[in-house]
Amino acid sequence: MDKANRYKLDNVGKFYSAESTGPWQTVFRFSAEFVDEVNPEVLQKALEHTIERFPGFNVCLRNGAFWHHLEPAASIPQVQPESIPACFRLHTGPNSTLFRVSYFRNRANLEVSHIISDGRGTLGFFRVLVQSYVEEQYGASCASMKHIDYDSPQYNEDGFHKHYEPHKAGSTPTRRAYRIRGLRDRNNPTYMEYHLSASEVLEVAHKFDVSITSLMIAAVINAIRATMPSNALKRPIRLTVPVDLRQFFETDTMRNFFGLVTISYMPHRELESLEEVAQLVQLQLSEAAQPEQLERRMNRMTALEKNPFLHIAPLFLKDWVLNFAARVSARDITSAVSNLGQLTFDECTDGHIKSVNVLTSTNDLNFVICTFGNDLSVGISTIFKNLDIVHEFCRIFSNLGICGHVNMNKPDGELCETIKET
C-alpha cells in the first residue's frame, strides 16, 4: 500500500465502523495452541514479517467529514501477554490499531476488527503469522504462499462495489424472530471452546445425509428450542450463516466480502429429532446459498450505502442511521452460526500445533465452527448469564456418544454443574 494515501472502507466495513464509538465492537479472535510455550520475541518477529505482506491490516480508523476511513499505523504493535478479556474492543481512539496479537503459555492469539476484514480474510493473515512463527522458532521452511503479494490491488479491492448491480437488489420479508430471553452481562461475556472429534461428527452427518454445517446449525436450533417458553413458540427461530462470496464472484480480496444466509425454523409443540431438523436446514441452506439469492442481499446493502441522501449526510448522522439499521435487523435474528471449515497450514507446521480455535465478540449468542485435523472446535460467545442453551447444545453431542472437552474464560464458581461435567 502507498502509505501517503487514505484508504476507503468497504461496504461492510462502513457498517461496522458505525459501532466504533460505542462500547461494543465486532472482533474476531483466532488462536493457535502450540506444543511448546510461545516465545514472545519470536512471535514479534513473525508479526513484523506478516505485516510486511499484509500492510492493509496495520491501520487505524479515522473520522472524515462524510465517512470513516483507514490510515496506516505509525508502527507495528508489540505482542503482549494476554491481560485483557477476549475479543475486547480494538478501536479506542484515532491512533489505535485495528488488530492485536497476544500470548498466554503455549497459545498465540490474533484479534482483528471486522472493520478491516471478514473471517476468511483474517484467516489468511493468521495462517501466515503462524507459519512465520514456526519458521522462526523451529527453523522450518514453509513454502506455501511465499509467492503471493498481498499488497497488490487485487487483494485490497472492494468486492461489493466491484460486483454491484443495483437492479438485482432486493429484500425478503420475514416474520419477527424469537429473541433469547434472560439476564445479560455485556461487560463480562462468556467465551467457550467446545472441542469434539471431527470424524465422529462427520459420521453422524453422513448418517443423516447432511453436511456438518447443517448438523451443527440443527444442534443450535434444537438447543434453543429446548429452552423456549411455551408462549414463544409462535415466533420462528432464525439464524444467520455467513457465506464467503469469493467462491461465487471473481475476487481475491482480503477485505470483507461475505453474504448472509438466513435459516428459519418454526418450532413445534413437540420436539423434532436432530435428524429431522438437520434435513430441513440442509434444504434451506442449499436453496439460500445460490448466487442469485446472495446477490439480492449484497446489492441491497451496497444500495443503502449509495443512497444519495445518506451519501451527503454528515458522519454522525450516517453512524446513527447505520446503527439504527443494525438494531432493526437484529430484531429478526435469534443467533448466528459460522463455519470456517477445515483449517490447514503448510506441512512445515506439522507436529508444532495442537489445536486451533476461533471466537467472535457478541451482543447475544454466537457460534463459530472450525476444524483442524480431527479436532472440531466450536467457539461459543454469549452475554447471557444463564447457560442453559450452551448446556443443551453440549448435551446433544453427549447423547450421540460424542465426548467433548471445554475451555472457558469463567472460574468454576460461575459455571453450572452440567457444563463442568461436559
Short mmCIF file of C-alpha atoms in Angstrom, two decimals:
data_model
loop_
_atom_site.label_atom_id
_atom_site.label_comp_id
_atom_site.label_asym_id
_atom_site.label_seq_id
_atom_site.Cartn_x
_atom_site.Cartn_y
_atom_site.Cartn_z
CA MET A 1 0.00 0.00 0.00
CA ASP A 2 1.05 3.56 -0.62
CA LYS A 3 1.30 4.97 2.91
CA ALA A 4 0.70 8.50 1.72
CA ASN A 5 -2.92 7.69 0.98
CA ARG A 6 -6.08 7.22 2.96
CA TYR A 7 -7.96 4.01 2.36
CA LYS A 8 -11.68 3.77 1.87
CA LEU A 9 -13.67 1.26 3.86
CA ASP A 10 -15.52 -1.49 2.04
CA ASN A 11 -19.31 -1.66 2.26
CA VAL A 12 -19.41 -3.93 5.32
CA GLY A 13 -16.54 -2.03 6.96
CA LYS A 14 -18.66 1.13 6.87
CA PHE A 15 -21.44 -0.63 8.75
CA TYR A 16 -19.05 -1.93 11.40
CA SER A 17 -17.23 1.40 11.70
CA ALA A 18 -20.55 2.98 12.77
CA GLU A 19 -20.37 0.96 16.00
CA SER A 20 -16.78 2.05 16.73
CA THR A 21 -17.84 4.89 19.04
CA GLY A 22 -19.88 2.55 21.24
CA PRO A 23 -18.79 0.13 23.97
CA TRP A 24 -19.25 -2.96 21.78
CA GLN A 25 -17.32 -3.72 18.60
CA THR A 26 -17.19 -6.79 16.37
CA VAL A 27 -13.84 -8.55 16.77
CA PHE A 28 -12.57 -11.93 15.54
CA ARG A 29 -10.19 -13.97 17.69
CA PHE A 30 -8.07 -16.71 16.09
CA SER A 31 -5.99 -18.81 18.50
CA ALA A 32 -3.30 -21.42 17.86
CA GLU A 33 -2.17 -23.72 20.63
CA PHE A 34 1.44 -24.84 20.14
CA VAL A 35 3.18 -27.85 21.66
CA ASP A 36 5.65 -25.54 23.46
CA GLU A 37 5.32 -22.25 25.28
CA VAL A 38 5.20 -19.23 23.00
CA ASN A 39 8.43 -17.28 22.59
CA PRO A 40 7.28 -13.61 22.56
CA GLU A 41 10.41 -12.31 20.82
CA VAL A 42 9.97 -14.81 18.01
CA LEU A 43 6.25 -14.07 17.83
CA GLN A 44 7.08 -10.37 17.40
CA LYS A 45 9.43 -11.18 14.50
CA ALA A 46 6.74 -13.33 12.93
CA LEU A 47 4.25 -10.47 13.26
CA GLU A 48 6.63 -8.00 11.62
CA HIS A 49 7.17 -10.39 8.73
CA THR A 50 3.42 -10.89 8.36
CA ILE A 51 2.69 -7.15 8.37
CA GLU A 52 5.20 -6.71 5.53
CA ARG A 53 2.93 -8.94 3.47
CA PHE A 54 -0.39 -7.64 4.86
CA PRO A 55 0.09 -3.88 5.40
CA GLY A 56 -3.68 -3.40 4.99
CA PHE A 57 -4.18 -4.89 8.47
CA ASN A 58 -1.84 -2.44 10.23
CA VAL A 59 -4.24 0.50 10.07
CA CYS A 60 -6.15 2.95 12.29
CA LEU A 61 -9.71 4.20 11.92
CA ARG A 62 -10.02 7.94 11.37
CA ASN A 63 -13.04 10.22 11.03
CA GLY A 64 -13.74 12.27 7.91
CA ALA A 65 -16.50 14.75 7.19
CA PHE A 66 -18.67 12.17 5.41
CA TRP A 67 -17.17 8.71 6.01
CA HIS A 68 -14.73 6.97 8.29
CA HIS A 69 -11.51 5.92 6.55
CA LEU A 70 -8.35 3.95 7.30
CA GLU A 71 -4.81 5.25 7.61
CA PRO A 72 -1.58 3.26 8.06
CA ALA A 73 -0.50 2.95 11.69
CA ALA A 74 2.68 4.76 12.71
CA SER A 75 4.34 1.49 13.79
CA ILE A 76 3.74 -2.23 14.19
CA PRO A 77 2.12 -3.06 17.56
CA GLN A 78 4.07 -5.10 20.08
CA VAL A 79 2.84 -8.56 21.01
CA GLN A 80 1.64 -8.57 24.63
CA PRO A 81 0.97 -11.14 27.34
CA GLU A 82 -2.77 -11.77 27.43
CA SER A 83 -4.12 -9.44 30.10
CA ILE A 84 -7.48 -8.15 28.83
CA PRO A 85 -10.75 -10.01 28.08
CA ALA A 86 -11.09 -11.96 24.86
CA CYS A 87 -12.42 -10.00 21.86
CA PHE A 88 -12.07 -6.71 23.73
CA ARG A 89 -12.77 -3.61 21.67
CA LEU A 90 -9.88 -2.56 19.39
CA HIS A 91 -10.78 0.97 18.32
CA THR A 92 -10.24 3.25 21.32
CA GLY A 93 -9.04 6.38 19.53
CA PRO A 94 -7.59 7.66 16.24
CA ASN A 95 -4.20 6.02 16.88
CA SER A 96 -5.43 2.60 17.97
CA THR A 97 -4.52 -0.21 15.57
CA LEU A 98 -7.38 -2.46 14.46
CA PHE A 99 -5.71 -5.72 15.42
CA ARG A 100 -3.72 -7.14 18.33
CA VAL A 101 -1.52 -10.17 18.96
CA SER A 102 -1.22 -11.66 22.44
CA TYR A 103 0.06 -14.87 24.02
CA PHE A 104 -0.54 -16.99 27.11
CA ARG A 105 1.60 -20.01 27.87
CA ASN A 106 1.58 -22.08 24.65
CA ARG A 107 -1.22 -20.13 22.95
CA ALA A 108 -0.93 -17.24 20.47
CA ASN A 109 -3.99 -15.09 19.75
CA LEU A 110 -4.77 -12.82 16.81
CA GLU A 111 -7.71 -10.41 17.22
CA VAL A 112 -8.89 -8.39 14.23
CA SER A 113 -11.65 -5.82 13.85
CA HIS A 114 -14.45 -6.69 11.43
CA ILE A 115 -13.98 -3.14 10.09
CA ILE A 116 -10.99 -4.27 8.03
CA SER A 117 -11.66 -7.92 7.17
CA ASP A 118 -14.01 -10.88 7.49
CA GLY A 119 -13.29 -14.35 8.83
CA ARG A 120 -11.86 -15.69 5.58
CA GLY A 121 -9.59 -12.68 5.06
CA THR A 122 -8.41 -12.80 8.68
CA LEU A 123 -7.66 -16.49 8.27
CA GLY A 124 -5.14 -15.63 5.53
CA PHE A 125 -3.34 -13.23 7.88
CA PHE A 126 -3.47 -15.76 10.73
CA ARG A 127 -2.11 -18.58 8.58
CA VAL A 128 0.96 -16.54 7.55
CA LEU A 129 1.51 -15.39 11.15
CA VAL A 130 1.50 -18.97 12.46
CA GLN A 131 3.72 -20.27 9.67
CA SER A 132 6.17 -17.39 10.13
CA TYR A 133 6.36 -18.17 13.85
CA VAL A 134 7.09 -21.85 13.16
CA GLU A 135 9.81 -20.89 10.69
CA GLU A 136 11.48 -18.54 13.18
CA GLN A 137 11.07 -20.75 16.24
CA TYR A 138 11.83 -24.18 14.82
CA GLY A 139 13.97 -23.41 11.77
CA ALA A 140 11.36 -24.92 9.46
CA SER A 141 10.81 -23.87 5.86
CA CYS A 142 7.21 -23.11 4.87
CA ALA A 143 6.93 -22.98 1.10
CA SER A 144 3.24 -22.21 0.64
CA MET A 145 2.04 -18.70 -0.21
CA LYS A 146 5.53 -17.17 -0.33
CA HIS A 147 4.97 -16.15 -3.93
CA ILE A 148 1.78 -14.19 -3.18
CA ASP A 149 1.97 -10.40 -2.91
CA TYR A 150 -0.91 -9.47 -0.57
CA ASP A 151 -0.12 -5.76 -1.01
CA SER A 152 -1.28 -5.83 -4.65
CA PRO A 153 -4.60 -4.15 -5.58
CA GLN A 154 -6.40 -7.44 -6.27
CA TYR A 155 -6.14 -8.38 -2.57
CA ASN A 156 -7.35 -4.99 -1.34
CA GLU A 157 -10.25 -4.24 -3.66
CA ASP A 158 -13.83 -3.62 -2.50
CA GLY A 159 -15.63 -6.70 -3.81
CA PHE A 160 -19.06 -5.23 -3.03
CA HIS A 161 -18.52 -2.22 -5.29
CA LYS A 162 -16.81 -4.26 -7.99
CA HIS A 163 -19.81 -6.57 -8.30
CA TYR A 164 -22.57 -4.08 -7.52
CA GLU A 165 -25.65 -4.45 -9.76
CA PRO A 166 -28.42 -2.17 -8.46
CA HIS A 167 -31.20 -3.86 -10.43
CA LYS A 168 -30.55 -7.09 -8.51
CA ALA A 169 -31.02 -5.53 -5.07
CA GLY A 170 -33.94 -6.88 -3.12
CA SER A 171 -35.18 -7.88 0.31
CA THR A 172 -37.14 -10.81 1.65
CA PRO A 173 -39.99 -10.06 4.07
CA THR A 174 -39.70 -12.00 7.33
CA ARG A 175 -41.69 -12.57 10.48
CA ARG A 176 -40.39 -11.20 13.76
CA ALA A 177 -37.98 -13.82 15.16
CA TYR A 178 -37.76 -15.33 18.61
CA ARG A 179 -35.31 -13.42 20.77
CA ILE A 180 -33.47 -15.22 23.55
CA ARG A 181 -34.53 -14.04 26.96
CA GLY A 182 -32.66 -13.74 30.24
CA LEU A 183 -30.25 -11.62 32.24
CA ARG A 184 -27.37 -10.24 30.21
CA ASP A 185 -23.87 -9.20 31.24
CA ARG A 186 -22.43 -7.18 28.37
CA ASN A 187 -19.32 -6.31 30.37
CA ASN A 188 -18.39 -9.91 31.12
CA PRO A 189 -19.36 -12.24 28.25
CA THR A 190 -18.78 -15.98 28.44
CA TYR A 191 -16.32 -17.34 25.88
CA MET A 192 -16.14 -21.08 25.48
CA GLU A 193 -14.29 -23.55 23.27
CA TYR A 194 -16.08 -26.85 22.79
CA HIS A 195 -13.84 -29.49 21.19
CA LEU A 196 -15.26 -32.61 19.52
CA SER A 197 -13.97 -35.42 17.33
CA ALA A 198 -14.41 -34.23 13.75
CA SER A 199 -14.60 -37.79 12.40
CA GLU A 200 -17.37 -38.73 14.84
CA VAL A 201 -19.38 -35.60 13.98
CA LEU A 202 -18.87 -36.29 10.28
CA GLU A 203 -20.11 -39.86 10.77
CA VAL A 204 -23.37 -38.57 12.26
CA ALA A 205 -23.73 -36.02 9.43
CA HIS A 206 -23.30 -38.77 6.84
CA LYS A 207 -25.84 -40.91 8.68
CA PHE A 208 -28.35 -38.03 8.45
CA ASP A 209 -27.32 -37.33 4.83
CA VAL A 210 -26.46 -33.69 5.62
CA SER A 211 -23.33 -31.52 5.82
CA ILE A 212 -21.50 -30.82 9.07
CA THR A 213 -22.68 -27.20 8.82
CA SER A 214 -26.34 -28.30 8.63
CA LEU A 215 -25.84 -30.69 11.55
CA MET A 216 -24.27 -28.00 13.76
CA ILE A 217 -26.97 -25.46 12.86
CA ALA A 218 -29.63 -28.04 13.70
CA ALA A 219 -27.97 -28.65 17.07
CA VAL A 220 -28.09 -24.91 17.81
CA ILE A 221 -31.77 -24.78 16.79
CA ASN A 222 -32.69 -27.76 18.98
CA ALA A 223 -30.75 -26.31 21.92
CA ILE A 224 -32.64 -23.03 21.62
CA ARG A 225 -35.96 -24.82 21.11
CA ALA A 226 -35.42 -26.90 24.27
CA THR A 227 -35.18 -23.73 26.36
CA MET A 228 -38.00 -21.72 24.75
CA PRO A 229 -41.03 -20.86 26.91
CA SER A 230 -44.29 -22.23 25.52
CA ASN A 231 -45.71 -18.75 24.92
CA ALA A 232 -42.84 -18.00 22.50
CA LEU A 233 -43.50 -20.90 20.10
CA LYS A 234 -45.40 -18.63 17.71
CA ARG A 235 -42.14 -16.99 16.65
CA PRO A 236 -39.56 -18.67 14.38
CA ILE A 237 -36.01 -19.42 15.43
CA ARG A 238 -33.93 -17.57 12.85
CA LEU A 239 -30.16 -17.96 12.45
CA THR A 240 -27.78 -16.08 10.18
CA VAL A 241 -24.98 -18.01 8.48
CA PRO A 242 -22.16 -16.08 6.75
CA VAL A 243 -21.19 -17.34 3.30
CA ASP A 244 -17.87 -16.50 1.62
CA LEU A 245 -18.75 -14.66 -1.61
CA ARG A 246 -15.29 -15.21 -3.09
CA GLN A 247 -16.40 -18.68 -4.23
CA PHE A 248 -19.13 -17.11 -6.40
CA PHE A 249 -17.55 -13.89 -7.65
CA GLU A 250 -14.19 -13.21 -9.24
CA THR A 251 -12.12 -11.59 -6.49
CA ASP A 252 -9.18 -12.43 -4.22
CA THR A 253 -9.82 -9.56 -1.80
CA MET A 254 -8.67 -9.93 1.81
CA ARG A 255 -11.22 -7.34 2.89
CA ASN A 256 -14.82 -8.00 3.89
CA PHE A 257 -16.67 -9.93 1.20
CA PHE A 258 -19.36 -12.22 2.54
CA GLY A 259 -23.10 -12.69 2.33
CA LEU A 260 -25.61 -13.84 4.92
CA VAL A 261 -27.90 -16.83 4.55
CA THR A 262 -30.91 -16.95 6.87
CA ILE A 263 -32.12 -20.26 8.27
CA SER A 264 -35.62 -20.15 9.74
CA TYR A 265 -37.26 -22.85 11.85
CA MET A 266 -40.83 -22.71 13.15
CA PRO A 267 -40.87 -24.63 16.46
CA HIS A 268 -43.50 -27.29 17.07
CA ARG A 269 -45.22 -28.18 20.31
CA GLU A 270 -43.40 -31.50 20.21
CA LEU A 271 -39.62 -31.51 19.86
CA GLU A 272 -38.44 -32.76 16.47
CA SER A 273 -35.42 -35.03 16.21
CA LEU A 274 -31.99 -33.69 15.37
CA GLU A 275 -32.09 -35.60 12.09
CA GLU A 276 -35.39 -34.04 11.03
CA VAL A 277 -34.21 -30.52 11.82
CA ALA A 278 -30.84 -31.11 10.13
CA GLN A 279 -32.54 -32.18 6.91
CA LEU A 280 -34.77 -29.09 6.97
CA VAL A 281 -31.68 -26.93 7.48
CA GLN A 282 -29.85 -28.68 4.64
CA LEU A 283 -32.71 -27.90 2.27
CA GLN A 284 -32.84 -24.22 3.25
CA LEU A 285 -29.07 -23.88 3.16
CA SER A 286 -28.77 -25.29 -0.36
CA GLU A 287 -31.54 -23.02 -1.65
CA ALA A 288 -30.43 -19.82 0.12
CA ALA A 289 -26.74 -20.20 -0.80
CA GLN A 290 -27.43 -19.88 -4.52
CA PRO A 291 -25.58 -16.91 -6.09
CA GLU A 292 -28.76 -15.11 -7.17
CA GLN A 293 -30.11 -15.22 -3.60
CA LEU A 294 -26.85 -13.94 -2.14
CA GLU A 295 -26.74 -11.16 -4.76
CA ARG A 296 -30.08 -9.76 -3.55
CA ARG A 297 -28.80 -9.02 -0.08
CA MET A 298 -25.31 -8.00 -1.23
CA ASN A 299 -26.69 -5.42 -3.64
CA ARG A 300 -29.27 -4.20 -1.11
CA MET A 301 -26.50 -3.40 1.39
CA THR A 302 -24.47 -1.57 -1.26
CA ALA A 303 -27.58 0.31 -2.41
CA LEU A 304 -28.10 1.63 1.13
CA GLU A 305 -24.55 2.96 1.19
CA LYS A 306 -25.07 4.62 -2.21
CA ASN A 307 -28.35 6.25 -1.21
CA PRO A 308 -27.93 9.90 -2.33
CA PHE A 309 -29.35 11.31 0.90
CA LEU A 310 -27.09 9.16 3.07
CA HIS A 311 -24.12 9.93 0.81
CA ILE A 312 -24.22 13.68 1.56
CA ALA A 313 -25.16 13.30 5.24
CA PRO A 314 -22.52 14.22 7.84
CA LEU A 315 -20.64 11.39 9.53
CA PHE A 316 -22.53 11.50 12.85
CA LEU A 317 -25.85 11.12 11.01
CA LYS A 318 -24.52 8.25 8.87
CA ASP A 319 -23.38 6.44 12.02
CA TRP A 320 -26.80 6.89 13.61
CA VAL A 321 -28.62 5.60 10.50
CA LEU A 322 -26.34 2.57 10.12
CA ASN A 323 -26.58 1.74 13.84
CA PHE A 324 -30.35 2.03 13.69
CA ALA A 325 -30.47 -0.26 10.64
CA ALA A 326 -28.33 -2.80 12.51
CA ARG A 327 -30.64 -2.73 15.54
CA VAL A 328 -33.73 -3.21 13.37
CA SER A 329 -32.06 -6.10 11.54
CA ALA A 330 -31.06 -7.74 14.85
CA ARG A 331 -34.71 -7.98 15.87
CA ASP A 332 -35.20 -10.56 13.11
CA ILE A 333 -32.33 -12.79 14.28
CA THR A 334 -32.14 -15.30 17.14
CA SER A 335 -28.48 -16.28 16.87
CA ALA A 336 -25.60 -16.64 14.40
CA VAL A 337 -23.59 -19.68 13.30
CA SER A 338 -20.44 -19.53 11.17
CA ASN A 339 -18.38 -22.44 9.85
CA LEU A 340 -14.89 -21.68 8.56
CA GLY A 341 -14.45 -25.31 7.58
CA GLN A 342 -11.17 -27.25 7.61
CA LEU A 343 -8.22 -25.01 8.54
CA THR A 344 -4.90 -26.09 7.06
CA PHE A 345 -1.35 -24.82 7.32
CA ASP A 346 1.85 -25.56 5.47
CA GLU A 347 3.23 -29.02 6.23
CA CYS A 348 6.19 -27.33 7.94
CA THR A 349 3.87 -26.75 10.93
CA ASP A 350 3.14 -30.47 11.38
CA GLY A 351 3.83 -31.54 14.94
CA HIS A 352 4.05 -27.96 16.24
CA ILE A 353 0.35 -27.02 16.52
CA LYS A 354 -2.01 -28.84 18.89
CA SER A 355 -5.29 -27.07 18.16
CA VAL A 356 -6.92 -24.01 16.58
CA ASN A 357 -9.97 -22.10 17.78
CA VAL A 358 -11.99 -19.13 16.52
CA LEU A 359 -14.25 -16.83 18.56
CA THR A 360 -16.09 -13.61 17.86
CA SER A 361 -17.37 -10.86 20.11
CA THR A 362 -21.10 -10.96 20.67
CA ASN A 363 -24.07 -8.88 21.64
CA ASP A 364 -26.22 -12.00 22.05
CA LEU A 365 -25.17 -15.61 21.32
CA ASN A 366 -22.77 -16.68 18.55
CA PHE A 367 -21.22 -19.95 17.39
CA VAL A 368 -18.06 -20.18 15.23
CA ILE A 369 -17.01 -23.61 14.00
CA CYS A 370 -13.67 -24.69 12.56
CA THR A 371 -11.83 -27.97 12.12
CA PHE A 372 -8.12 -28.62 12.50
CA GLY A 373 -7.05 -32.18 11.89
CA ASN A 374 -9.55 -34.34 13.77
CA ASP A 375 -10.45 -31.58 16.21
CA LEU A 376 -13.75 -29.83 15.55
CA SER A 377 -13.82 -26.68 17.65
CA VAL A 378 -16.96 -24.68 18.39
CA GLY A 379 -16.25 -21.17 19.66
CA ILE A 380 -19.28 -20.05 21.70
CA SER A 381 -19.75 -16.42 22.77
CA THR A 382 -22.67 -15.28 24.88
CA ILE A 383 -23.65 -12.33 27.08
CA PHE A 384 -26.44 -14.33 28.76
CA LYS A 385 -25.77 -15.28 32.37
CA ASN A 386 -27.95 -18.37 32.02
CA LEU A 387 -26.05 -21.01 30.03
CA ASP A 388 -28.95 -23.42 29.52
CA ILE A 389 -28.71 -23.17 25.72
CA VAL A 390 -24.99 -23.94 25.84
CA HIS A 391 -25.70 -26.89 28.12
CA GLU A 392 -28.39 -28.23 25.78
CA PHE A 393 -26.05 -27.83 22.80
CA CYS A 394 -23.33 -29.88 24.52
CA ARG A 395 -25.84 -32.46 25.74
CA ILE A 396 -26.96 -33.13 22.16
CA PHE A 397 -23.50 -34.40 21.25
CA SER A 398 -23.09 -36.27 24.54
CA ASN A 399 -26.34 -38.11 23.78
CA LEU A 400 -24.92 -39.02 20.36
CA GLY A 401 -22.00 -40.65 22.15
CA ILE A 402 -19.52 -37.95 21.08
CA CYS A 403 -17.39 -36.92 24.04
CA GLY A 404 -16.04 -33.38 24.14
CA HIS A 405 -13.97 -31.12 26.32
CA VAL A 406 -14.43 -27.48 27.18
CA ASN A 407 -12.24 -24.44 27.75
CA MET A 408 -13.94 -21.39 29.27
CA ASN A 409 -12.99 -17.92 30.44
CA LYS A 410 -15.01 -18.18 33.66
CA PRO A 411 -13.88 -19.61 37.02
CA ASP A 412 -15.53 -22.79 38.28
CA GLY A 413 -17.69 -20.85 40.73
CA GLU A 414 -19.58 -19.21 37.86
CA LEU A 415 -20.31 -22.44 35.96
CA CYS A 416 -23.27 -24.75 36.33
CA GLU A 417 -22.55 -28.40 37.15
CA THR A 418 -23.73 -29.62 33.74
CA ILE A 419 -21.11 -27.53 31.94
CA LYS A 420 -18.42 -28.81 34.31
CA GLU A 421 -19.46 -32.39 33.60
CA THR A 422 -19.18 -31.75 29.87
#
